[in-house]
Amino acid sequence: MSAGKVLFVTALDSVKKAGDPQPSKDVLGDVRMEGNNVYKYVQYDGGAAPIDGQAGDCVAYLLNVSTSTTEYDTHTVTADFTNGQVAAGVLQADMADQTDATKVQWGWIKIKGLQVLRQTPEDSPADGDGASLGSASGDGKMKKMDAATDVKCGVFVDASTKEVLLDCPF
């Protein structure tokens, strides 16, 4: 039985771009565990807006508008929540929207573990409240779960310091 991939090329806080030599990037969908944290290697898409993502921003799996399905299988994420409904994780590096396919960017998101968010969560969550995607499009915020349709992606550990214990889908 294989333990999975154990050697990763890309630093957690770096971004790789189209045109970089192939050996210098990990494979989309790679899952990496370090300490009590789990990360996933993804492709960034700014969505329809388009929106740049910043380290510490929540991202969602991109919604394919023509088929109304998520791009979970292609490991494509966005900070544009009008184009995403399921939380993917939190960006570990700044990633810019690229309208030119030759400038596509890849990087790591944290999907499980303790994370300090870049921005204050919406809806004034209390410690222990469930966390979900923020309601405002494109700001990368999380919010307190307050609707039956919210998809839980973690728990606020210390909302005053923007700490959330992530539990996003692989």
Coordinates of N, CA, C and O in Angstrom, one line a residue:
M1 N 0.8 -1.2 0.0 CA 0.0 0.0 0.0 C 0.9 1.2 0.0 O 1.8 1.4 0.8
S2 N 0.6 2.2 -0.9 CA 1.4 3.4 -1.0 C 0.9 4.4 0.1 O -0.2 4.6 0.4
A3 N 1.9 5.2 0.6 CA 1.6 6.2 1.6 C 1.3 7.5 0.8 O 1.0 8.5 1.5
G4 N 1.3 7.5 -0.5 CA 1.1 8.8 -1.2 C 2.4 9.5 -1.5 O 3.4 9.1 -1.1
K5 N 2.2 10.6 -2.2 CA 3.4 11.4 -2.5 C 4.0 12.0 -1.3 O 3.2 12.6 -0.4
V6 N 5.3 12.0 -1.2 CA 5.9 12.5 0.0 C 6.9 13.6 -0.3 O 7.4 14.3 0.6
L7 N 7.3 13.8 -1.5 CA 8.2 14.9 -1.9 C 7.5 15.9 -2.8 O 6.9 15.6 -3.8
F8 N 7.5 17.2 -2.4 CA 6.8 18.2 -3.1 C 7.8 19.3 -3.5 O 8.7 19.6 -2.7
V9 N 7.7 19.8 -4.7 CA 8.7 20.7 -5.2 C 8.4 22.2 -4.8 O 9.3 23.0 -4.5
T10 N 7.1 22.5 -4.8 CA 6.7 23.9 -4.6 C 6.5 24.3 -3.2 O 5.8 23.5 -2.4
A11 N 7.1 25.4 -2.8 CA 6.8 25.9 -1.4 C 5.4 26.3 -1.2 O 4.7 26.7 -2.2
L12 N 4.9 26.2 0.0 CA 3.4 26.4 0.2 C 3.0 27.9 -0.1 O 1.9 28.1 -0.5
D13 N 4.0 28.8 0.0 CA 3.6 30.2 -0.3 C 4.1 30.7 -1.6 O 4.3 31.9 -1.8
S14 N 4.4 29.8 -2.5 CA 4.9 30.3 -3.9 C 3.8 30.0 -4.9 O 2.9 29.2 -4.7
V15 N 3.9 30.7 -6.0 CA 3.0 30.5 -7.1 C 3.7 30.2 -8.4 O 4.8 30.7 -8.7
K16 N 3.3 29.2 -9.1 CA 3.9 28.8 -10.4 C 3.0 29.3 -11.5 O 1.8 29.3 -11.4
K17 N 3.6 29.6 -12.6 CA 2.9 30.2 -13.8 C 3.2 29.3 -15.0 O 4.2 28.6 -15.1
A18 N 2.2 29.4 -16.0 CA 2.4 28.7 -17.2 C 3.8 29.2 -17.8 O 4.1 30.3 -17.7
G19 N 4.5 28.3 -18.4 CA 5.8 28.6 -18.9 C 6.9 28.2 -18.0 O 8.1 28.1 -18.5
D20 N 6.6 28.0 -16.7 CA 7.7 27.5 -15.8 C 8.0 26.0 -16.3 O 7.1 25.3 -16.8
P21 N 9.2 25.6 -16.1 CA 9.6 24.2 -16.5 C 8.7 23.2 -15.8 O 8.4 23.4 -14.6
Q22 N 8.3 22.2 -16.5 CA 7.3 21.2 -15.9 C 7.8 20.6 -14.6 O 7.0 20.5 -13.7
P23 N 9.1 20.2 -14.5 CA 9.5 19.6 -13.2 C 9.4 20.6 -12.0 O 9.4 20.1 -10.9
S24 N 9.2 21.9 -12.3 CA 9.2 22.8 -11.2 C 7.8 23.0 -10.6 O 7.6 23.9 -9.8
K25 N 6.8 22.2 -11.0 CA 5.5 22.4 -10.4 C 5.0 21.0 -10.0 O 5.2 20.0 -10.6
D26 N 4.2 21.0 -8.9 CA 3.5 19.8 -8.5 C 2.3 19.6 -9.4 O 2.0 20.4 -10.2
V27 N 1.6 18.5 -9.2 CA 0.5 18.1 -10.0 C -0.8 18.6 -9.4 O -1.0 18.5 -8.2
L28 N -1.7 19.2 -10.3 CA -3.0 19.6 -9.8 C -3.7 18.5 -9.0 O -3.7 17.4 -9.5
G29 N -4.2 18.8 -7.9 CA -4.9 17.9 -7.1 C -4.1 17.2 -6.0 O -4.6 16.5 -5.2
D30 N -2.7 17.4 -6.1 CA -1.9 16.8 -5.0 C -2.3 17.3 -3.7 O -2.7 18.5 -3.5
V31 N -2.4 16.4 -2.7 CA -2.7 16.7 -1.3 C -1.5 16.5 -0.5 O -0.8 15.5 -0.6
R32 N -1.2 17.4 0.4 CA 0.0 17.5 1.1 C -0.3 17.7 2.6 O -1.1 18.6 2.9
M33 N 0.3 16.9 3.4 CA 0.1 17.0 4.9 C 1.4 17.5 5.5 O 2.4 16.9 5.3
E34 N 1.3 18.5 6.3 CA 2.4 19.0 7.1 C 1.9 19.4 8.5 O 1.1 20.2 8.7
G35 N 2.5 18.6 9.5 CA 2.0 18.8 10.8 C 0.5 18.5 10.9 O 0.1 17.4 10.4
N36 N -0.3 19.3 11.5 CA -1.7 19.1 11.6 C -2.5 19.8 10.5 O -3.7 20.0 10.6
N37 N -1.8 20.2 9.4 CA -2.5 20.9 8.3 C -2.4 20.1 7.0 O -1.5 19.3 6.8
V38 N -3.5 20.2 6.2 CA -3.6 19.6 4.9 C -3.8 20.6 3.8 O -4.6 21.6 4.0
Y39 N -3.0 20.5 2.7 CA -3.0 21.5 1.6 C -3.4 20.7 0.3 O -3.1 19.5 0.2
K40 N -3.9 21.5 -0.6 CA -4.2 21.0 -2.0 C -3.6 21.9 -3.0 O -3.7 23.1 -2.9
Y41 N -3.0 21.3 -4.1 CA -2.4 22.1 -5.2 C -3.5 22.4 -6.2 O -4.2 21.4 -6.7
V42 N -3.8 23.7 -6.5 CA -4.9 24.0 -7.3 C -4.5 25.1 -8.4 O -3.4 25.6 -8.4
Q43 N -5.4 25.3 -9.3 CA -5.3 26.3 -10.3 C -6.2 27.4 -10.0 O -7.3 27.2 -9.5
Y44 N -5.8 28.7 -10.1 CA -6.6 29.9 -9.8 C -7.2 30.5 -11.0 O -6.6 30.6 -12.0
D45 N -8.5 30.8 -10.9 CA -9.3 31.5 -11.9 C -10.0 32.7 -11.2 O -10.6 32.5 -10.2
G46 N -9.9 33.9 -11.7 CA -10.5 35.0 -11.1 C -12.0 35.1 -11.2 O -12.6 35.9 -10.6
G47 N -12.6 34.2 -12.0 CA -14.0 34.2 -12.2 C -14.5 35.2 -13.1 O -13.7 35.8 -13.9
A48 N -15.8 35.5 -13.2 CA -16.4 36.4 -14.1 C -16.0 37.9 -13.8 O -16.0 38.7 -14.7
A49 N -15.7 38.2 -12.6 CA -15.5 39.6 -12.1 C -14.3 40.3 -12.9 O -14.6 41.4 -13.2
P50 N -13.2 39.9 -13.1 CA -12.3 38.9 -12.5 C -11.7 39.5 -11.2 O -11.5 40.7 -11.1
I51 N -11.3 38.6 -10.3 CA -10.8 39.0 -9.0 C -9.5 38.3 -8.7 O -9.3 37.2 -8.9
D52 N -8.5 39.1 -8.2 CA -7.3 38.6 -7.7 C -7.5 38.0 -6.3 O -8.2 38.6 -5.5
G53 N -6.8 36.9 -6.0 CA -6.9 36.4 -4.6 C -5.7 36.7 -3.8 O -4.6 36.8 -4.4
Q54 N -5.8 36.9 -2.5 CA -4.7 37.2 -1.7 C -4.5 36.1 -0.6 O -5.5 35.5 -0.2
A55 N -3.3 36.0 -0.2 CA -3.0 35.0 0.9 C -3.9 35.2 2.1 O -4.0 36.4 2.5
G56 N -4.5 34.2 2.6 CA -5.5 34.3 3.7 C -6.9 34.5 3.3 O -7.8 34.6 4.1
D57 N -7.2 34.6 1.9 CA -8.5 34.7 1.4 C -9.1 33.3 1.2 O -8.5 32.4 0.8
C58 N -10.4 33.2 1.5 CA -11.1 31.9 1.3 C -11.4 31.9 -0.2 O -11.7 32.9 -0.9
V59 N -11.3 30.7 -0.8 CA -11.7 30.5 -2.2 C -12.7 29.3 -2.3 O -12.8 28.5 -1.5
A60 N -13.4 29.3 -3.5 CA -14.4 28.3 -3.7 C -14.0 27.6 -5.0 O -13.3 28.1 -5.8
Y61 N -14.5 26.4 -5.2 CA -14.4 25.7 -6.4 C -15.2 26.4 -7.5 O -16.3 26.8 -7.2
L62 N -14.6 26.7 -8.6 CA -15.2 27.5 -9.7 C -16.4 26.8 -10.2 O -16.4 25.5 -10.3
L63 N -17.5 27.5 -10.4 CA -18.7 27.0 -10.9 C -18.7 27.2 -12.4 O -18.5 28.3 -13.0
N64 N -18.9 26.0 -13.2 CA -19.0 26.1 -14.6 C -20.4 26.5 -15.0 O -21.3 25.8 -14.8
V65 N -20.5 27.7 -15.5 CA -21.8 28.4 -15.7 C -22.6 27.6 -16.7 O -23.8 27.4 -16.6
S66 N -22.0 27.0 -17.7 CA -22.7 26.3 -18.8 C -23.3 25.0 -18.3 O -24.3 24.6 -18.8
T67 N -22.6 24.3 -17.4 CA -23.1 23.0 -16.9 C -23.6 23.1 -15.5 O -24.2 22.1 -15.0
S68 N -23.5 24.2 -14.8 CA -23.9 24.4 -13.4 C -23.3 23.3 -12.5 O -23.9 22.9 -11.5
T69 N -22.1 22.9 -12.8 CA -21.3 22.0 -11.9 C -20.0 22.7 -11.5 O -19.5 23.6 -12.1
T70 N -19.5 22.2 -10.4 CA -18.2 22.8 -9.9 C -17.0 22.2 -10.6 O -17.1 21.1 -11.2
E71 N -15.9 23.0 -10.6 CA -14.7 22.5 -11.2 C -13.8 21.8 -10.2 O -12.6 21.9 -10.2
Y72 N -14.5 21.0 -9.3 CA -13.8 20.3 -8.3 C -12.8 19.3 -9.0 O -11.7 19.1 -8.6
D73 N -13.3 18.6 -10.0 CA -12.4 17.6 -10.7 C -11.2 18.2 -11.4 O -10.2 17.5 -11.7
T74 N -11.3 19.5 -11.8 CA -10.2 20.2 -12.4 C -9.3 21.0 -11.5 O -8.4 21.6 -11.8
H75 N -9.8 21.0 -10.2 CA -9.0 21.6 -9.1 C -8.8 23.1 -9.4 O -7.8 23.7 -9.1
T76 N -9.9 23.7 -9.9 CA -9.9 25.1 -10.2 C -10.7 25.9 -9.2 O -11.8 25.6 -8.9
V77 N -10.1 26.9 -8.6 CA -10.7 27.7 -7.5 C -10.8 29.2 -7.9 O -10.1 29.7 -8.8
T78 N -11.7 29.9 -7.2 CA -11.8 31.3 -7.4 C -12.2 32.1 -6.1 O -12.7 31.5 -5.2
A79 N -11.9 33.4 -6.1 CA -12.3 34.2 -5.0 C -13.6 34.9 -5.4 O -14.2 35.7 -4.6
D80 N -14.1 34.7 -6.6 CA -15.4 35.3 -7.0 C -16.5 34.4 -6.6 O -16.8 33.4 -7.3
F81 N -17.2 34.7 -5.5 CA -18.2 33.8 -5.0 C -19.5 33.7 -5.8 O -20.3 32.9 -5.6
T82 N -19.7 34.6 -6.8 CA -20.8 34.5 -7.7 C -20.5 33.3 -8.7 O -21.4 32.8 -9.3
N83 N -19.2 32.9 -8.8 CA -18.8 31.8 -9.7 C -18.4 30.6 -8.8 O -17.7 29.8 -9.3
G84 N -18.8 30.5 -7.6 CA -18.4 29.4 -6.7 C -19.3 29.3 -5.6 O -19.7 30.3 -5.0
Q85 N -19.6 28.0 -5.2 CA -20.6 27.8 -4.1 C -20.1 26.9 -3.0 O -20.6 26.9 -1.9
V86 N -19.0 26.1 -3.3 CA -18.5 25.2 -2.3 C -17.1 25.7 -1.9 O -16.2 25.8 -2.8
A87 N -16.9 25.9 -0.7 CA -15.5 26.4 -0.2 C -14.5 25.3 -0.5 O -14.7 24.1 -0.3
A88 N -13.4 25.8 -1.1 CA -12.3 24.9 -1.4 C -11.2 25.0 -0.3 O -10.6 24.0 0.0
G89 N -10.9 26.1 0.2 CA -9.9 26.3 1.2 C -9.5 27.8 1.3 O -10.2 28.7 0.9
V90 N -8.2 28.0 1.8 CA -7.7 29.3 1.9 C -6.4 29.4 1.2 O -5.5 28.6 1.4
L91 N -6.3 30.5 0.4 CA -5.0 30.7 -0.4 C -3.8 30.9 0.5 O -3.9 31.6 1.6
Q92 N -2.7 30.3 0.1 CA -1.5 30.4 0.9 C -0.5 31.5 0.3 O 0.5 31.8 0.8
A93 N -0.9 32.0 -0.9 CA -0.1 33.0 -1.6 C -1.0 33.9 -2.4 O -2.1 33.5 -2.7
D94 N -0.6 35.1 -2.8 CA -1.3 35.9 -3.6 C -1.4 35.3 -5.0 O -0.3 34.9 -5.5
M95 N -2.6 35.3 -5.6 CA -2.7 34.8 -7.0 C -3.5 35.7 -7.8 O -4.6 36.1 -7.4
A96 N -3.0 36.1 -9.0 CA -3.7 37.1 -9.8 C -4.6 36.4 -10.9 O -4.2 35.3 -11.4
D97 N -5.7 37.0 -11.2 CA -6.5 36.5 -12.3 C -5.7 36.6 -13.6 O -5.0 37.6 -13.8
Q98 N -5.9 35.6 -14.4 CA -5.2 35.6 -15.7 C -6.1 35.4 -16.8 O -6.7 34.3 -16.9
T99 N -6.4 36.4 -17.7 CA -7.3 36.2 -18.8 C -6.6 35.5 -20.0 O -7.2 34.9 -20.8
D100 N -5.3 35.4 -20.0 CA -4.5 34.8 -21.0 C -4.1 33.4 -20.5 O -3.4 33.3 -19.4
A101 N -4.5 32.3 -21.2 CA -4.2 31.0 -20.7 C -2.7 30.7 -20.6 O -2.3 29.8 -19.9
T102 N -1.9 31.5 -21.2 CA -0.4 31.2 -21.1 C 0.1 31.8 -19.8 O 1.3 31.6 -19.5
K103 N -0.7 32.4 -19.0 CA -0.3 33.0 -17.8 C -1.0 32.4 -16.6 O -1.1 33.0 -15.5
V104 N -1.6 31.2 -16.7 CA -2.3 30.5 -15.7 C -1.4 30.4 -14.5 O -0.2 30.2 -14.6
Q105 N -2.0 30.4 -13.3 CA -1.3 30.3 -12.0 C -1.7 29.1 -11.2 O -2.9 28.8 -11.1
W106 N -0.8 28.5 -10.5 CA -1.1 27.4 -9.6 C -0.4 27.6 -8.3 O 0.6 28.3 -8.2
G107 N -1.1 27.1 -7.2 CA -0.5 27.2 -5.9 C -1.3 26.4 -4.9 O -2.1 25.6 -5.3
W108 N -0.9 26.6 -3.6 CA -1.5 25.7 -2.6 C -2.6 26.5 -1.8 O -2.5 27.7 -1.6
I109 N -3.6 25.7 -1.5 CA -4.6 26.2 -0.5 C -4.6 25.3 0.7 O -4.3 24.1 0.6
K110 N -4.9 25.8 1.8 CA -5.1 25.0 3.0 C -6.5 24.5 3.1 O -7.4 25.3 2.9
I111 N -6.7 23.2 3.2 CA -8.0 22.7 3.3 C -8.4 22.1 4.6 O -9.6 22.0 4.9
K112 N -7.5 21.8 5.5 CA -7.7 21.3 6.8 C -6.6 21.9 7.7 O -5.5 21.9 7.4
G113 N -7.1 22.3 8.9 CA -6.1 22.8 9.9 C -6.5 24.2 10.3 O -7.3 24.9 9.8
L114 N -5.7 24.7 11.3 CA -5.9 26.1 11.8 C -5.4 27.1 10.9 O -4.2 27.0 10.4
Q115 N -6.2 28.1 10.6 CA -5.8 29.2 9.6 C -6.2 30.5 10.1 O -7.3 30.7 10.6
V116 N -5.4 31.5 10.0 CA -5.7 32.9 10.3 C -6.1 33.5 9.0 O -5.4 33.5 8.0
L117 N -7.3 34.1 9.0 CA -7.9 34.7 7.8 C -7.3 36.1 7.6 O -6.9 36.7 8.6
R118 N -7.3 36.5 6.4 CA -6.8 37.9 6.1 C -7.8 39.0 6.5 O -7.4 40.0 7.0
Q119 N -9.1 38.6 6.4 CA -10.1 39.6 6.7 C -11.0 39.2 7.8 O -11.2 38.0 8.0
T120 N -11.6 40.1 8.4 CA -12.6 39.8 9.5 C -13.8 39.1 8.9 O -14.4 39.6 7.9
P121 N -14.3 38.0 9.5 CA -15.4 37.3 8.9 C -16.7 38.1 9.0 O -16.8 39.0 9.9
E122 N -17.6 37.8 8.1 CA -18.9 38.5 8.1 C -19.8 38.0 9.2 O -19.6 36.8 9.7
D123 N -20.8 38.7 9.5 CA -21.9 38.3 10.4 C -21.5 38.1 11.9 O -22.2 37.4 12.6
S124 N -20.4 38.7 12.3 CA -19.9 38.6 13.7 C -20.0 37.2 14.3 O -20.8 37.0 15.3
P125 N -19.3 36.3 13.8 CA -19.4 34.9 14.4 C -18.8 34.9 15.8 O -17.9 35.7 16.2
A126 N -19.3 33.9 16.6 CA -18.8 33.7 17.9 C -17.9 32.5 17.8 O -17.9 31.7 16.9
D127 N -17.0 32.3 18.8 CA -16.2 31.1 18.9 C -17.1 29.9 18.9 O -18.1 29.8 19.6
G128 N -16.8 28.9 18.0 CA -17.5 27.7 18.0 C -18.6 27.7 16.9 O -19.1 26.6 16.5
D129 N -18.9 28.9 16.3 CA -19.8 28.9 15.1 C -19.2 28.2 13.9 O -18.0 28.3 13.7
G130 N -20.1 27.6 13.1 CA -19.7 27.1 11.9 C -19.3 28.2 10.9 O -19.8 29.3 10.9
A131 N -18.3 27.9 10.0 CA -17.8 28.8 9.0 C -18.3 28.3 7.6 O -18.3 27.1 7.3
S132 N -18.6 29.3 6.8 CA -18.9 29.0 5.4 C -18.4 30.2 4.5 O -17.9 31.2 5.0
L133 N -18.6 30.1 3.2 CA -18.2 31.1 2.3 C -19.0 32.4 2.6 O -20.1 32.4 3.0
G134 N -18.3 33.5 2.5 CA -18.9 34.8 2.7 C -19.9 35.1 1.7 O -20.0 34.5 0.6
S135 N -20.8 36.0 2.0 CA -21.9 36.3 1.1 C -21.6 37.3 0.0 O -22.1 37.3 -1.1
A136 N -20.7 38.2 0.3 CA -20.3 39.2 -0.7 C -19.4 38.6 -1.7 O -18.4 37.9 -1.4
S137 N -19.6 38.9 -3.0 CA -18.8 38.4 -4.1 C -17.4 38.9 -4.1 O -17.2 40.1 -4.1
G138 N -16.5 38.0 -4.2 CA -15.1 38.5 -4.5 C -14.3 39.1 -3.4 O -13.2 39.6 -3.6
D139 N -14.7 39.0 -2.2 CA -13.9 39.6 -1.2 C -13.1 38.6 -0.4 O -12.3 38.9 0.5
G140 N -13.3 37.3 -0.6 CA -12.5 36.3 0.0 C -12.8 36.0 1.5 O -12.1 35.4 2.2
K141 N -13.9 36.6 2.0 CA -14.3 36.4 3.4 C -15.0 35.1 3.7 O -15.7 34.6 2.8
M142 N -14.9 34.7 4.9 CA -15.8 33.7 5.4 C -16.9 34.3 6.2 O -16.8 35.5 6.6
K143 N -17.9 33.6 6.6 CA -19.0 34.1 7.4 C -19.5 33.0 8.3 O -19.2 31.9 8.2
K144 N -20.3 33.5 9.3 CA -21.0 32.5 10.2 C -22.1 31.8 9.4 O -22.8 32.5 8.6
M145 N -22.2 30.5 9.6 CA -23.3 29.8 8.9 C -24.6 30.3 9.5 O -24.8 30.3 10.7
D146 N -25.4 30.8 8.6 CA -26.7 31.3 9.0 C -27.9 30.9 8.1 O -29.0 31.5 8.3
A147 N -27.7 30.1 7.2 CA -28.8 29.6 6.3 C -28.6 28.1 6.1 O -27.5 27.5 6.2
A148 N -29.8 27.5 5.9 CA -29.8 26.0 5.7 C -29.0 25.6 4.4 O -28.5 24.5 4.3
T149 N -28.8 26.6 3.5 CA -28.1 26.3 2.3 C -26.6 26.5 2.4 O -25.8 26.2 1.5
D150 N -26.1 27.1 3.5 CA -24.7 27.3 3.7 C -24.0 25.9 3.8 O -24.4 25.0 4.5
V151 N -22.8 25.8 3.1 CA -22.0 24.6 3.2 C -20.9 24.8 4.2 O -20.1 25.7 4.0
K152 N -20.9 24.0 5.3 CA -19.9 24.2 6.3 C -18.5 23.9 5.8 O -18.3 22.9 5.2
C153 N -17.5 24.7 6.1 CA -16.1 24.5 5.7 C -15.2 24.6 6.9 O -14.0 24.7 6.7
G154 N -15.7 24.7 8.1 CA -14.9 24.8 9.3 C -15.6 25.4 10.5 O -16.8 25.5 10.5
V155 N -14.9 25.7 11.5 CA -15.4 26.2 12.8 C -14.5 27.4 13.2 O -13.3 27.3 13.2
F156 N -15.2 28.5 13.7 CA -14.4 29.6 14.2 C -13.9 29.2 15.6 O -14.6 28.9 16.5
V157 N -12.5 29.2 15.7 CA -11.9 28.9 17.0 C -11.8 30.2 17.8 O -12.1 30.1 19.0
D158 N -11.3 31.2 17.2 CA -11.2 32.5 17.9 C -11.6 33.6 16.8 O -10.7 34.1 16.1
A159 N -12.8 33.9 16.8 CA -13.3 34.8 15.7 C -12.7 36.2 15.9 O -12.5 36.9 14.9
S160 N -12.4 36.6 17.1 CA -11.8 38.0 17.3 C -10.4 38.1 16.6 O -10.0 39.2 16.2
T161 N -9.7 37.0 16.5 CA -8.4 37.0 15.8 C -8.4 36.4 14.5 O -7.4 36.1 13.9
K162 N -9.6 36.1 13.9 CA -9.8 35.6 12.6 C -9.3 34.2 12.4 O -8.9 33.8 11.3
E163 N -9.3 33.4 13.5 CA -8.8 32.0 13.4 C -10.0 31.0 13.2 O -11.0 31.1 13.9
V164 N -9.8 30.2 12.2 CA -10.8 29.2 11.8 C -10.1 27.8 11.7 O -9.0 27.8 11.2
L165 N -10.8 26.8 12.2 CA -10.3 25.4 12.0 C -11.0 24.9 10.7 O -12.2 24.6 10.7
L166 N -10.2 24.9 9.6 CA -10.8 24.5 8.3 C -11.1 23.0 8.3 O -10.3 22.2 8.8
D167 N -12.1 22.7 7.5 CA -12.5 21.3 7.2 C -13.2 21.3 5.9 O -14.4 21.0 5.8
C168 N -12.4 21.6 4.8 CA -13.0 21.7 3.5 C -12.8 20.4 2.8 O -12.0 19.6 3.1
P169 N -13.7 20.1 1.8 CA -13.5 18.8 1.0 C -12.2 18.7 0.3 O -11.7 19.7 -0.1
F170 N -11.7 17.5 0.2 CA -10.5 17.3 -0.6 C -10.8 17.6 -2.0 O -10.0 17.9 -2.8

